Structure formats: structure tokens, C-alpha cells
Coordinates of C-alpha atoms in Angstrom, one line a residue:
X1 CA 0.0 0.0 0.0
X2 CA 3.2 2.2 0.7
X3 CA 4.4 2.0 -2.6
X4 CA 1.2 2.7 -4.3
X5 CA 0.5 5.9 -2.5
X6 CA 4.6 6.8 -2.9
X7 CA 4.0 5.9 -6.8
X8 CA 1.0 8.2 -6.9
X9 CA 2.9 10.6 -4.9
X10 CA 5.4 10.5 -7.4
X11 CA 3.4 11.0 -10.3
X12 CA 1.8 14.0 -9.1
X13 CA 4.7 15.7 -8.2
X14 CA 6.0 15.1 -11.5
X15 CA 2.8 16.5 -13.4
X16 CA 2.7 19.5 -10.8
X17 CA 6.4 20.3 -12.4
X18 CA 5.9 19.7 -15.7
X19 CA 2.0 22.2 -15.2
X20 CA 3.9 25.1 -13.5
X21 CA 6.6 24.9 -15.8
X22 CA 4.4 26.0 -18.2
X23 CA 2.7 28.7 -16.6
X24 CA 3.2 32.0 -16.6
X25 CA 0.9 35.1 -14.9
X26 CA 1.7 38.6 -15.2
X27 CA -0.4 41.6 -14.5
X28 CA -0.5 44.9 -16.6
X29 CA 0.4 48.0 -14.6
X30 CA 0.3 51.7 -16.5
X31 CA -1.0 55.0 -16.5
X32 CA -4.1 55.6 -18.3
X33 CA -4.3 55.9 -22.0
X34 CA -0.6 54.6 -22.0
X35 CA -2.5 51.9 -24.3
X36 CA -3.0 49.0 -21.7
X37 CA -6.2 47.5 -23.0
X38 CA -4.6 48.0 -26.4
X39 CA -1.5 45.7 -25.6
X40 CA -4.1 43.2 -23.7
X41 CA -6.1 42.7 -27.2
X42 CA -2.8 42.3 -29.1
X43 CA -1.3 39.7 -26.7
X44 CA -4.5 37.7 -27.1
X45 CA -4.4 38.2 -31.1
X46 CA -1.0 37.0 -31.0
X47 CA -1.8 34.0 -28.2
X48 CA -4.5 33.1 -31.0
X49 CA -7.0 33.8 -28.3
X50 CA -9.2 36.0 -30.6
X51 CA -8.6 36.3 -34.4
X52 CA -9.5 39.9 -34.4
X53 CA -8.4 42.8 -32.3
X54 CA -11.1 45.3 -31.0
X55 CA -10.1 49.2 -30.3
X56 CA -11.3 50.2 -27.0
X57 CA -13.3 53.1 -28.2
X58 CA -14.9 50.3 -31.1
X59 CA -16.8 52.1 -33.9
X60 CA -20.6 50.1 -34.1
X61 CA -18.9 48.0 -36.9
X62 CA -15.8 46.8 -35.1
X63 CA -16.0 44.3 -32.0
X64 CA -15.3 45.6 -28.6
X65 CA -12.3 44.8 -26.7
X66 CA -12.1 41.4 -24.9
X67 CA -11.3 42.9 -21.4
X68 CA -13.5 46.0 -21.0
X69 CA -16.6 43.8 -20.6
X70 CA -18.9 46.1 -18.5
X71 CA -21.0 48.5 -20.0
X72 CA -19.7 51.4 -18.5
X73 CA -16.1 50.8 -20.2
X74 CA -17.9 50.2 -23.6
X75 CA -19.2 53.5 -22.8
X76 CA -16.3 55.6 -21.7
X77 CA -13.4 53.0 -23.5
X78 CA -11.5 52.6 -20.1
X79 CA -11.1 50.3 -17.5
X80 CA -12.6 50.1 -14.4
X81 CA -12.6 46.4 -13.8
X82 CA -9.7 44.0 -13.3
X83 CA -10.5 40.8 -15.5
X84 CA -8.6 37.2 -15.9
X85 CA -7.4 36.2 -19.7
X86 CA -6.2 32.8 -19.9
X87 CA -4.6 31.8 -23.2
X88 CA -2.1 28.9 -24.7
X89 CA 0.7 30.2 -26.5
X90 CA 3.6 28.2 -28.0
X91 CA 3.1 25.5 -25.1
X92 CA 2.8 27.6 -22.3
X93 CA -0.2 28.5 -20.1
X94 CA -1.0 32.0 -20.2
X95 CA -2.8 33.9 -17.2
X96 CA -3.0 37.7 -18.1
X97 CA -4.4 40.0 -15.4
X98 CA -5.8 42.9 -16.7
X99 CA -6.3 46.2 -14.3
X100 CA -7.2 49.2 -14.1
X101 CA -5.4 52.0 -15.5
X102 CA -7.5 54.7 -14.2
X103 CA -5.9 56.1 -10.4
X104 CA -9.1 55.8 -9.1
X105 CA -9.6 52.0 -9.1
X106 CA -5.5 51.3 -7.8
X107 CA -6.9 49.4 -5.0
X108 CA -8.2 46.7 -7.8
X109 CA -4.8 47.0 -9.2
X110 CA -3.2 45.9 -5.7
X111 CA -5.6 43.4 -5.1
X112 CA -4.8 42.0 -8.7
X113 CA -0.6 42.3 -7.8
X114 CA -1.0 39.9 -5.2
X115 CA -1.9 37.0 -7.3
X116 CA 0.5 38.1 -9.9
X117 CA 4.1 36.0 -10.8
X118 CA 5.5 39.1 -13.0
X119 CA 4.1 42.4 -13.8
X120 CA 4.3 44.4 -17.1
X121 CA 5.0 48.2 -16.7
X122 CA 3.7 49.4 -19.9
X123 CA 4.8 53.4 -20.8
X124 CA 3.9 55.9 -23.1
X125 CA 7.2 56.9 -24.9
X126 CA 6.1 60.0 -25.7
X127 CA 5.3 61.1 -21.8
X128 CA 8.2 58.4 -20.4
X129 CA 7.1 57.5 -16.8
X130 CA 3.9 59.1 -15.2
X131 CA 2.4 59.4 -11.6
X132 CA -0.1 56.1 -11.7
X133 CA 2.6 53.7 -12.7
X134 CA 5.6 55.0 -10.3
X135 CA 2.6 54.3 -7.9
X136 CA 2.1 51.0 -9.0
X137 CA 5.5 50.4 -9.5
X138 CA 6.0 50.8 -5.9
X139 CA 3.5 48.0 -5.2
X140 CA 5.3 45.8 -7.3
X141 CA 8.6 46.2 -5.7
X142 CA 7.0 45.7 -2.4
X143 CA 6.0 42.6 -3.2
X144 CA 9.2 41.9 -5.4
X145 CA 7.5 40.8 -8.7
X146 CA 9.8 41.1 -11.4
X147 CA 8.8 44.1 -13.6
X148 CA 9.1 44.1 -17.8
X149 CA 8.9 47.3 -19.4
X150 CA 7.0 48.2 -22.7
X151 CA 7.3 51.4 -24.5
X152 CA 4.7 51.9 -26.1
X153 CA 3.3 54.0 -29.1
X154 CA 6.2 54.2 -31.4
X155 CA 4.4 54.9 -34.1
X156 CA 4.0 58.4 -32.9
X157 CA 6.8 61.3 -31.9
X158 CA 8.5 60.0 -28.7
X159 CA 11.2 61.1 -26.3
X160 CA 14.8 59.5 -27.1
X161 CA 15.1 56.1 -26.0
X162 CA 18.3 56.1 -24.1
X163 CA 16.5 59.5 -22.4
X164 CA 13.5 57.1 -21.4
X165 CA 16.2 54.7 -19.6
X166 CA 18.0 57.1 -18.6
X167 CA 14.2 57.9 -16.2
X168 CA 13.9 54.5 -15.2
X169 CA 17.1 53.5 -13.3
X170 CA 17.6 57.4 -11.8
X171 CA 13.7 57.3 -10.5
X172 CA 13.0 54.6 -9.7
X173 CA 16.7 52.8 -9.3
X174 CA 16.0 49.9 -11.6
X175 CA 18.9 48.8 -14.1
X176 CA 17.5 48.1 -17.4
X177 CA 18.1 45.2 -20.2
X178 CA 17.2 46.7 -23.4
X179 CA 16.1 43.3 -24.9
X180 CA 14.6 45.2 -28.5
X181 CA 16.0 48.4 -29.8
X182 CA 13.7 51.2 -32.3
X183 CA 14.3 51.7 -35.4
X184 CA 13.4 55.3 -35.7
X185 CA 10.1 56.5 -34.2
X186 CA 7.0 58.4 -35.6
X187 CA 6.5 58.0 -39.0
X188 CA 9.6 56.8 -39.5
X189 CA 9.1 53.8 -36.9
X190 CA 10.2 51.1 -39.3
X191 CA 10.8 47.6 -36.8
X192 CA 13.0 47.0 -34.1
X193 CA 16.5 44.9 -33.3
X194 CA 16.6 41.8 -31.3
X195 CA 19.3 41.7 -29.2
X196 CA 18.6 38.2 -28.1
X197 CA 18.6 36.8 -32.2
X198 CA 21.1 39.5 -33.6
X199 CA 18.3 40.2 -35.9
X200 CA 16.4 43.1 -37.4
X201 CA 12.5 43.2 -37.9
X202 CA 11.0 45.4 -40.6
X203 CA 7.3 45.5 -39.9
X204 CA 4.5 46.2 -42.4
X205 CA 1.5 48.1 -41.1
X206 CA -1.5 46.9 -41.9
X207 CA -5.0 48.7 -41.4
X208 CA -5.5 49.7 -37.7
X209 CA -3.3 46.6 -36.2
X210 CA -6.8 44.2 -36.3
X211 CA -4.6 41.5 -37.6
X212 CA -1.1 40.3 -36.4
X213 CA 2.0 42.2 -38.0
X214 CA 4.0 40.7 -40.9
X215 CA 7.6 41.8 -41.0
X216 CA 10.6 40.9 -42.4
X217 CA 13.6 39.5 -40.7
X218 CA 17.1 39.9 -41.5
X219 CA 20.3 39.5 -39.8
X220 CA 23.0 42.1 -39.0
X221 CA 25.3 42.9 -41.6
X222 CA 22.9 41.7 -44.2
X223 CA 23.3 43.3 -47.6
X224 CA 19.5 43.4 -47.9
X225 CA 19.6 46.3 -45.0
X226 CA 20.6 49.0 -47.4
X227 CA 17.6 48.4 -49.9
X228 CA 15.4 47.7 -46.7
X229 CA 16.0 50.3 -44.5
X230 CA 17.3 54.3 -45.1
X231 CA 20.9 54.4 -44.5
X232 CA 20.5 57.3 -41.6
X233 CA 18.3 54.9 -40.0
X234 CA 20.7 52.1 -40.1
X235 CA 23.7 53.8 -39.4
X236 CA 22.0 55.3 -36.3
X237 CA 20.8 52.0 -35.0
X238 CA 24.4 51.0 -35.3
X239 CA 25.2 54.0 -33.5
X240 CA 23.3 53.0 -30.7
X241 CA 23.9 49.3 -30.4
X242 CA 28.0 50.5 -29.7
X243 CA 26.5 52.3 -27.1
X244 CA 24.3 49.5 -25.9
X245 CA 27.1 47.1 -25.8
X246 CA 29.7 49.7 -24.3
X247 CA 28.3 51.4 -21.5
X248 CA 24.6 49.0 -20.9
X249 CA 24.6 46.5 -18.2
X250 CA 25.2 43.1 -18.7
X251 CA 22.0 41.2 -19.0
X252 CA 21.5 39.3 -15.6
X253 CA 18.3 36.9 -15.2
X254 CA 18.7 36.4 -11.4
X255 CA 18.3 40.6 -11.4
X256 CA 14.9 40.2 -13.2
X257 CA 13.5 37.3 -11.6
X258 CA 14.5 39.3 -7.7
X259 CA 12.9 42.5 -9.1
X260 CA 16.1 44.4 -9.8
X261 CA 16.7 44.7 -13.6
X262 CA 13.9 45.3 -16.1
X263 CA 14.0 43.6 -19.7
X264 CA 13.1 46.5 -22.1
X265 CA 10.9 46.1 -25.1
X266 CA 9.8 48.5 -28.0
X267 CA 7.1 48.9 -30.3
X268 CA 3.6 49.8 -31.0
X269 CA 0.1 48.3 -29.6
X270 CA -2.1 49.6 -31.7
X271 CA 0.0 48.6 -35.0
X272 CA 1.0 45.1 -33.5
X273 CA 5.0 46.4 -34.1
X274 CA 7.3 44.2 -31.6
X275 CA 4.1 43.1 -29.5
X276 CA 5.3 39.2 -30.5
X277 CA 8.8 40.0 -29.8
X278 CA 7.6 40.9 -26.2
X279 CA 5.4 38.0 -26.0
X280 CA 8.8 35.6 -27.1
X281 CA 11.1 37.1 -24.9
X282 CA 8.5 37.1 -22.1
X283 CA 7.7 33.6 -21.6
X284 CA 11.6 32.9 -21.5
X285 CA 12.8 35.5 -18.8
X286 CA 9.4 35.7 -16.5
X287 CA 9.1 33.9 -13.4
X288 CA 7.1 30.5 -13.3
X289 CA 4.6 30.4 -9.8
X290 CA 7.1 30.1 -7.1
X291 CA 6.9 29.5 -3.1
X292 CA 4.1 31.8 -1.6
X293 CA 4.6 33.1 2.3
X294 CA 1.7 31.2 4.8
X295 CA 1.0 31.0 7.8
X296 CA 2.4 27.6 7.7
X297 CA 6.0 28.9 5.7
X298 CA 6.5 28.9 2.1
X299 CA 4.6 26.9 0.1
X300 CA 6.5 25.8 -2.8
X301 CA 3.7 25.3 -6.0
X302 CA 4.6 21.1 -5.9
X303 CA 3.9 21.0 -2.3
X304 CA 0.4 18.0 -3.0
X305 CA -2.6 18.9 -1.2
X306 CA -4.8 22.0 -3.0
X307 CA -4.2 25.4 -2.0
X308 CA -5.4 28.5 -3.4
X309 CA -6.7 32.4 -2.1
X310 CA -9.1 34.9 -3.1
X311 CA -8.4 38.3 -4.6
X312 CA -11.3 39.2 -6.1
X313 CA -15.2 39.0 -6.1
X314 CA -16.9 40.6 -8.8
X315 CA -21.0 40.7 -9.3
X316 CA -23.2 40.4 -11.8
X317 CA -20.5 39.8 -14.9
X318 CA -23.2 37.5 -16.0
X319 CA -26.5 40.3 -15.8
X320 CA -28.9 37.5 -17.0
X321 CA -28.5 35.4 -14.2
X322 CA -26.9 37.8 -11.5
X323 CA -24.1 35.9 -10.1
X324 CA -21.4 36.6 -8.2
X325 CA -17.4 35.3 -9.0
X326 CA -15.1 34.5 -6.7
X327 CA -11.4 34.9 -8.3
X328 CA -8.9 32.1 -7.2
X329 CA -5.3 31.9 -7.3
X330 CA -4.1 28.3 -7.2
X331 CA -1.1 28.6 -5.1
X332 CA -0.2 24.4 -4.6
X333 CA -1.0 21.2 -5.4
X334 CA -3.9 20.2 -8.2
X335 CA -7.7 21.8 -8.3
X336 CA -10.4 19.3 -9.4
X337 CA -14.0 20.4 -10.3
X338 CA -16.2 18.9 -7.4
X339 CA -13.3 19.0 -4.6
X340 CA -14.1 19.9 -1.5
X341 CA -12.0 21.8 0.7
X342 CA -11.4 23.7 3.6
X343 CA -12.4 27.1 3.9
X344 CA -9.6 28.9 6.3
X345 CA -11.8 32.0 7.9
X346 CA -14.8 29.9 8.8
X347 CA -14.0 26.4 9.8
X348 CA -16.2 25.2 6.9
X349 CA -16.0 22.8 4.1
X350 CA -17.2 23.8 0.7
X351 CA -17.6 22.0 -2.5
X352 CA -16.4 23.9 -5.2
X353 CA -18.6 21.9 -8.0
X354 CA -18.9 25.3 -10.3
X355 CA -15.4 26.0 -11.5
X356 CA -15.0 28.4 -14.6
X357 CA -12.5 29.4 -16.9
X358 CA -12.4 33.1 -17.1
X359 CA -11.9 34.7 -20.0
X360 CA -12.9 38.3 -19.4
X361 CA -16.9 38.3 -19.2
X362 CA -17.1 34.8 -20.9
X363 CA -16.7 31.4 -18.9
X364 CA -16.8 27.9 -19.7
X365 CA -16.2 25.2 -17.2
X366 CA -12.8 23.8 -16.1
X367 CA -11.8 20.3 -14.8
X368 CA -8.3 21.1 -13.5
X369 CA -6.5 23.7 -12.8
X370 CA -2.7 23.9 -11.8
X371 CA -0.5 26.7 -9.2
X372 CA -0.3 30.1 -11.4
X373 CA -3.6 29.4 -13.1
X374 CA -6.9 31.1 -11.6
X375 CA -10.3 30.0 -11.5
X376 CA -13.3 31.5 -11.2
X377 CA -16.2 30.1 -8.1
X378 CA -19.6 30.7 -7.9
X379 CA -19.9 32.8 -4.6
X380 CA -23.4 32.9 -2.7
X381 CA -21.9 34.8 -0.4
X382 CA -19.0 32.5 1.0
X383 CA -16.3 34.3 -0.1
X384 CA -14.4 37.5 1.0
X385 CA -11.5 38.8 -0.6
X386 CA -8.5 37.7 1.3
X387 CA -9.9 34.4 2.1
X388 CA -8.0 31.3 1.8
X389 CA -9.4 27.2 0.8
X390 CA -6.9 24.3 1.3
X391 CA -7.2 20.6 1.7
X392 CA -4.6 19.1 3.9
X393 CA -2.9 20.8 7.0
X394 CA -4.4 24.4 7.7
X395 CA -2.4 27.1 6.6
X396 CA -4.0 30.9 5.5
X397 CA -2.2 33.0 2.9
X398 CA -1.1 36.6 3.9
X399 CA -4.3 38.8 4.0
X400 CA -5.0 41.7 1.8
X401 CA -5.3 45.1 2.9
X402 CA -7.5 47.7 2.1
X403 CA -6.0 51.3 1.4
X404 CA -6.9 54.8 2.8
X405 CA -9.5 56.2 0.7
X406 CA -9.9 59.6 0.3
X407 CA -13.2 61.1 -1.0
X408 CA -16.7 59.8 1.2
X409 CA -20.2 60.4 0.7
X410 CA -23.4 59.1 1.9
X411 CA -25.2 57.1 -0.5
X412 CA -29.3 57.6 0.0
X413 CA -31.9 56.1 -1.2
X414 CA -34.7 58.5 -2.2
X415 CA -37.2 55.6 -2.8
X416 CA -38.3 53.4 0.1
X417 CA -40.1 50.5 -2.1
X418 CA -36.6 49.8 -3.4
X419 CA -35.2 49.2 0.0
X420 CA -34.6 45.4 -0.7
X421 CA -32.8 46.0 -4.1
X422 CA -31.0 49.3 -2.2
X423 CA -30.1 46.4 0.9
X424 CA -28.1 43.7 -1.8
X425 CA -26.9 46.2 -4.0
X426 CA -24.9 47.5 -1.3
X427 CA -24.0 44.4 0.3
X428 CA -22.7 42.9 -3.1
X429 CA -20.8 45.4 -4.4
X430 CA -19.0 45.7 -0.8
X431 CA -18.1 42.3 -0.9
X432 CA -16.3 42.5 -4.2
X433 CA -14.4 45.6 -2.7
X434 CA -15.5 48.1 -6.0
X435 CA -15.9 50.8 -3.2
X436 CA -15.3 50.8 0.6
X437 CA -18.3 51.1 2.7
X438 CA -18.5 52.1 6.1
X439 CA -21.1 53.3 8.5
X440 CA -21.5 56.1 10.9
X441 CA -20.9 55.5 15.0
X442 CA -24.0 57.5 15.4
X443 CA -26.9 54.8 15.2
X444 CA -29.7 56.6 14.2
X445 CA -27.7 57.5 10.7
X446 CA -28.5 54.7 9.3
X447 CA -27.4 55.2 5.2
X448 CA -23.6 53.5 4.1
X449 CA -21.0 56.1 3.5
X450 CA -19.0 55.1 0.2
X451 CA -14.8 55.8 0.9
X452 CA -13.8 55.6 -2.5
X453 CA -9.9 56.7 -3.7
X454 CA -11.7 59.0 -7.0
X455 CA -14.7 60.3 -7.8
X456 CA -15.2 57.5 -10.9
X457 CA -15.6 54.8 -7.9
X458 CA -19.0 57.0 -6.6
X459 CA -20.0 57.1 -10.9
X460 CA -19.7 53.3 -11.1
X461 CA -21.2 52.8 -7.7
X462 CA -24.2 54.7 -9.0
X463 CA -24.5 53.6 -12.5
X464 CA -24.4 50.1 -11.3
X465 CA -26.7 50.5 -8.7
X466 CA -29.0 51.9 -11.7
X467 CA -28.2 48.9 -14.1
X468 CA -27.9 46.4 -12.7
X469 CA -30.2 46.4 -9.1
X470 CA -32.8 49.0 -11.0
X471 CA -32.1 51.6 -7.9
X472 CA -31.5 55.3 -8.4
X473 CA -29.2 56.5 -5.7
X474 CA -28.5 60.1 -4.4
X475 CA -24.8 61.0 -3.4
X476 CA -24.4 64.1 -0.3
X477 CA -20.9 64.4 -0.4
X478 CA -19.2 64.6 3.5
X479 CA -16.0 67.1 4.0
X480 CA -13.1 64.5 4.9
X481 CA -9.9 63.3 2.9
X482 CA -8.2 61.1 5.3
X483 CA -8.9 58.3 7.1
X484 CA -6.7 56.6 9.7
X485 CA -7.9 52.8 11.2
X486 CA -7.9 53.0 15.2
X487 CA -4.8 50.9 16.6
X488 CA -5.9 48.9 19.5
X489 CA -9.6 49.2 18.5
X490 CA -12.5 50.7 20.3
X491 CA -10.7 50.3 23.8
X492 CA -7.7 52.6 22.5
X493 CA -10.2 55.0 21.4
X494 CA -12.2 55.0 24.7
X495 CA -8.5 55.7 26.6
X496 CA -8.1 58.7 25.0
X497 CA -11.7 60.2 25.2
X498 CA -13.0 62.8 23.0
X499 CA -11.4 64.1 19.8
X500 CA -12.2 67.7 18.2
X501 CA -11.6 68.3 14.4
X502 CA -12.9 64.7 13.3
X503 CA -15.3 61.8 13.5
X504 CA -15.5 58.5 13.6
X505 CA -17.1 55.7 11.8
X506 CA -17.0 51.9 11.3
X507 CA -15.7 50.0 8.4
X508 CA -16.9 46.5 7.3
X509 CA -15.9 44.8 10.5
X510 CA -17.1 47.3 12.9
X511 CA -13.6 48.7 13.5
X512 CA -13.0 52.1 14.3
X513 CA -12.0 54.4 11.6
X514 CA -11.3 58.2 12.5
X515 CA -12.3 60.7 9.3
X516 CA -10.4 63.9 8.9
X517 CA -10.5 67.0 7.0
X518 CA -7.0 67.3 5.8
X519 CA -3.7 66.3 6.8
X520 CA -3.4 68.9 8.8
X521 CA -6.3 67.8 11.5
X522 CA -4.6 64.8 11.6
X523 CA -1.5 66.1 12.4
X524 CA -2.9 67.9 15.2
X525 CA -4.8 64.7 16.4
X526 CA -1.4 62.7 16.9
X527 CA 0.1 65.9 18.3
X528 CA -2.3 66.2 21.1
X529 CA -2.6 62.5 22.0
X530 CA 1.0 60.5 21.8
X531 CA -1.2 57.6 22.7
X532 CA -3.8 57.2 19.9
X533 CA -1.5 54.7 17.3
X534 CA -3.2 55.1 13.5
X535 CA -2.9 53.1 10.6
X536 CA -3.2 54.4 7.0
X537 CA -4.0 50.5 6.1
X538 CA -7.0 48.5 7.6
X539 CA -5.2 45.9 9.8
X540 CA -6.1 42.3 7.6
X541 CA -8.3 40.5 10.3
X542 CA -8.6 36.3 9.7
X543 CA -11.6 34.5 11.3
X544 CA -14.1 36.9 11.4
X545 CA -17.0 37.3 9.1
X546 CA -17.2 41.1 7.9
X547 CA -20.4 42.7 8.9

């Protein structure tokens, strides 16, 4: 009996390796209208995931994009939601987390790093780097993902490369690999060089991108180069690649992998220019899934029993049939449709006999799923993000925390006979953290107060609570920008008796959260009362239900 269940043993391990070997999962990070969404469609062109890319802002002939799913991006042609893209390509696994671009849904984006292997810091190289992704950068190093960097939109006037560089290791102290280099930019963007193949790639444009790139490949040194390519253009590239060699840093895949060098890739989105080079070069240098911290050490992906946490919940993707997604990271071991598990917060066992394969808004069921993929499970209210499922041994994945927000408002509803809807509107949308929601200490104020990061996150509140519950909603803005959690809880608060120059309110778990005008009020607070500890970011609580 030994050696059957060591065989079996064996043979797992060995599929485990040879499944997370071929995965790879990266997020998106960028600033909007750096051309995310754009970059997301081409990767799935490429990945043979769709045959034909869709522009964001889609004339009524053209298909939408794949990832902007909700109406409200359709609409406004951004993104607001983060959605999962899973895709083969050339033998490998794919899982593509798209996020927001927009500042005012970066707490989506955080939530979406922690269940990211590698992250993709795509940049306008016109504009170079901008406030939203050195933001989101920071996240990344944090959690020490390795970052690959796309410069994008080459097909218009840009800065100088080397300049771009240049504002990448001074700002943000990264060394840089330039895997591709430009041949010119603009209208003179002709193809790039791959470092990697010592070749040059002459792309031919073809009507706005819709269909992959064809280009022409020669070597260095070629004779062909001076009928292909203007002679100032190749003398130029030559130029630089002396440079490159001279003075660049030594390409160094350990660097990458601990979040300290950042492979460099060129080209255009919208024209498809260098997007397959990227998507080449990327599934040779990224991470695979790794070891992930628990409460019961790292947990290296092999390790047998099923493990796996939530960070994200999203409602009503599906409008006919109103349902609500849990997002899954598969951290260890092997996920079968209809296995139960363990469900760490709770004490509970559930079945998970729904699974899905997400693909933006569309789903189709899945059987198995391996460490680095994610999986989608139906949610009647089970799940909260942060939670973690396991068979085996206990053990809970580190939590997620939830950032200060910084714009609140009460959210009323003007029409009692919608009171019901108003109720599980509320209560959903909470759950799948698209707005904080907290509550007022004073009992008889009874109506939620949306803490939201941008005023977009009270629009999509609203318009969803219109579109999809059928409940008109009426904003009265409050006068605070900061909010600081309570160290210590209610007793710390009742130790240091009353406060002037703010209020206080309860988030999710009934935990005290103090509201202030501006920084200053704050700063006065802490200066009056040594005592009273604050936190800028809700303490992650395990084992309790939130409210």
C-alpha cells in the first residue's frame, strides 16, 4: 500500500512540475491611455486567443475589446474592472491579469498584484514615466515581482530612448536590459533589433493593427539592410547598439527574476509592431509560480494537497443570471471540479462543483487547474476577498489590505419600495471591494458612506446600482480626505476620550476608523494625543465574518 500511494505521490509531483513549468501570470500595470487595453487585445491576437483585435473606443462595426466587458467601459473606453485572460501560446499556459489603469480603481490593481508571478509596466514613450505607474510600481517592488517594461506607441513622436532609460534607473533605481532596440520613431518607426537573435525586424503596417504584423527579418550585416531600411536609420541603430554594448549592463536573469533589472521592449500596440517579440522574450525571462509566504511557511507550487486564495469578487458579470465570481489563485497542489476543501476563515468545508475558466466576461467550465492558473467560483456569499481554501494541513495565505481612501459620501436612497434591491446592491458590491463602505458610529444615521480613492468609484457605484439592481441613488458628499484605522480598536479609542476636528465611523468589521478633513487635523490629532496609534491601512483581520 506504501508504494502505491509513494508511486502516486510520485506522479503527481511530476505533473505539478511539468503544469507550473508551463505557466506564466503577469499583470499589466500603466497609467491611463498609455494603451493597456490595447496591448491586452494584441497579446490575445498573438496567443490566438481571438482572431481579431477590437479598439477600446470600437466604432458600431468593429468588435469591442475582450477585457472591457462592462458597459460602463464600452461607454467611456477605459477600464474600471480588473478581469482574468487565460490563453495557450507556443506551449505555455498564459494567465493575463488585466487592471485598471485609471488612479481611481488602484486598489483593484493591488488586489490583482497579489496574485501576480510578474508584472508588465507598460509606458507611453512619448510622456516616459507618469504618476499612476511610479505608484504602481512601488507596489510591485514591495512585493518583489519582477517588472518588464514596454514602451509603447512608437508609431508616434517620442522622447529618445536612451533618455527614457535614462528615467527609469535614476527614478526609480532599476537597471535596465534593453532586450529590442527602435528603429526610428513616428512616421519613420520602421521595426526594431533583437538583441537576443542579432536580428532586425521590418514590420508592415497593416489597417488599424486588427490583424497580427508581418515583418521581415534579416540579420545584421545583411546586404538586404541598405535596400530595406534608409541608410541614416541604419547607421543610427548601429550608433546605438555600440553604445548598448559599451556602456549598458550586462543582461543578468537572477536581477529580473528578484525585481532588480527590467528587460526593455519597444514597439507599437495599436499597430501590432514588436508586441510578438515581447510576448517571445516574455515567456523565456518571467518567473514561473514560485513559493508563496503562509501561515504555515512557504509553500513551494509542488507541495500536493490543494491550496489556493481569493483576490477578487466581482458581481453580476453574468446580468442574466446575476451571479457573483469568486477569483482564485491556485497557489499548490492540483484543483479538481467537485473538490471539497477547507475554507480557512470559517472552519467550513465547501464544494467547489462550479469552476470556470475566465476569460474576461465569458466562462466555460474547467476540470483542473494547476499553481499560477486562476479559477473562477460561484460565490453565494461564501467568499471575502483575502480568504484562503486548502485541503490538507491548515495554513491561511497573507491577507489583503485595504488602502486609505480619500473622498466619502453618503449614499441615499430616495425611494423606500426599493429598499430590498438598495439592501443587496450594497452588500454585493462591498463584498467585491468596488468601493469601501463604512457606516456612521451615530446609530440613528442609518445610510452606508462610500470611501472611494476617485470620484469615478462613486459614478460606477451609482450607474451600477441603476443597471444592474434597477435603484437610483443620491450622493451628499461629507467634508473628509483622510482616514486613519484605530490601533488597539475601540478600547484605545475610549482611553483617549473625546477628539475635536474629526469623526468617527465603522468600516466592514465594525472597527474604528477616524475621518479627517485634511492632513493637517490629523497632524494635530497625533500631536495632542501620543497615545492614539493610527494606521493608513485596515489591519487584515482572519476568522471573522465582515459585517
Amino acid at each position: 500500500m506504501l508504494c502505491i500511494l509513494g508511486f502516486m505521490s510520485t506522479e503527481l509531483e511530476t505533473e505539478l512540475q511539468t503544469e507550473v513549468d508551463r505557466r506564466r501570470n503577469f499583470a499589466i500595470i500603466s497609467h491611463p491611455d498609455a494603451g493597456k487595453t490595447t496591448l491586452t487585445e494584441k497579446l490575445l491576437l498573438y496567443g490566438g486567443a481571438i482572431h481579431e483585435a477590437g479598439a477600446v473606443k470600437a466604432r458600431a462595426q468593429q468588435r469591442r475589446a475582450t477585457s472591457d466587458w462592462m458597459a460602463m467601459e464600452q461607454q467611456r473606453g477605459i477600464s474600471i474592472t480588473s478581469t482574468v485572460l487565460q490563453f495557450g501560446y507556443l506551449d505555455c499556459q498564459i494567465n493575463l491579469l488585466d487592471t485598471p489603469g485609471h488612479q481611481d480603481f488602484s486598489e483593484d490593481t493591488y488586489r490583482t498584484l497579489a496574485a501576480a508571478d510578474n508584472a508588465v509596466m507598460l509606458e507611453d514613450a512619448a510622456k516616459g514615466l507618469e504618476p499612476q505607474t511610479r505608484k504602481l510600481f512601488e507596489v510591485c517592488r514591495m512585493r518583489q515581482i519582477p517588472i518588464f517594461t514596454f514602451f509603447n506607441k512608437l508609431d508616434r513622436p517620442t522622447r529618445e530612448p536612451l533618455e527614457l532609460l535614462d528615467e527609469i534607473e535614476q527614478e526609480l533605481g532599476l537597471q535596465t536590459y534593453p532586450t529590442n532596440w527602435p528603429i526610428g520613431t513616428g512616421d519613420r518607426f520602421k521595426g526594431v533589433f533583437d538583441r537576443r537573435r542579432r536580428q532586425i525586424h521590418l514590420f508592415e503596417r497593416n489597417p488599424h493593427g486588427r490583424r497580427e504584423a508581418k515583418d521581415t527579418v534579416v540579420d545584421l550585416g545583411d546586404p538586404r539592410i541598405e535596400d530595406l531600411l534608409e541608410q541614416d536609420l541604419y547607421y543610427q541603430l548601429k550608433e546605438d547598439l555600440e553604445l548598448l554594448e559599451g556602456l549598458g549592463a550586462e543582461f543578468d536573469l537572477e536581477a529580473i527574476h528578484a525585481g532588480q533589472m527590467t528587460p526593455v521592449f519597444w514597439g507599437s500596440a495599436m499597430t501590432n509592431f514588436g508586441v510578438q517579440l515581447f510576448l517571445d522574450a516574455f515567456l523565456e525571462y518571467a518567473l514561473k509560480p514560485g513559493d508563496r509566504k503562509s501561515s504555515a511557511g512557504m509553500m513551494p507550487p509542488s507541495y500536493p494537497e490543494f491550496t489556493g486564495f481569493v483576490f477578487k469578487l466581482q458581481a453580476n458579470m453574468d446580468p442574466k443570471h446575476r451571479d457573483r465570481v469568486a477569483f482564485v489563485r491556485v497557489c499548490t497542489g492540483k484543483f479538481e471540479k467537485d473538490m471539497t476543501v477547507n475554507h480557512a476563515r470559517t472552519g467550513k468545508t465547501v464544494r467547489l462543483s462550479r469552476p470556470q475558466k475566465l476569460f474576461a466576461q465569458d466562462r466555460e467550465s474547467v476540470e483542473i487547474a494547476y499553481p499560477g492558473d486562476v479559477i473562477g467560483l460561484n460565490n453565494p456569499g461564501v467568499f471575502a476577498i483575502g480568504d484562503s481554501i486548502y485541503t490538507g494541513k491548515k495554513l491561511e495565505y497573507e491577507g489583503i489590505p485595504c488602502f486609505s481612501p480619500e473622498l466619502f459620501a453618503y449614499l441615499k436612497n430616495p425611494n423606500p419600495s426599493k429598499f430590498k434591491q438598495f439592501h443587496k446592491g450594497i452588500s454585493e458590491l462591498r463584498e467585491e471591494g468596488a468601493v469601501q463602505i463604512m457606516y456612521s458610529a451615530d446609530e440613528s444615521k442609518r445610510d452606508p458612506i462610500l470611501a472611494a480613492v476617485g470620484q469615478l468609484q462613486f459614478e460606477v457605484v451609482q450607474f451600477r446600482m441603476q443597471s444592474e439592481y434597477g435603484v437610483e441613488t443620491l450622493l451628499d458628499m461629507l467634508p473628509y480626505s483622510v482616514a486613519r484605522w484605530v490601533v488597539g480598536g475601540w478600547d484605545a479609542l475610549e482611553k483617549v476620550g473625546r477628539l475635536f476636528n474629526t469623526v468617527t465611523v465603522k468600516d466592514n468589521w465594525e472597527r474604528p476608523v477616524l475621518l479627517f478633513k485634511n492632513q493637517w487635523n490629523l497632524q494635530q490629532i497625533q500631536a495632542d494625543h501620543k497615545d492614539l496609534l493610527l494606521n493608513a491601512i485596515a489591519p487584515v483581520v482572519s476568522g471573522q465574518e465582515p459585517t
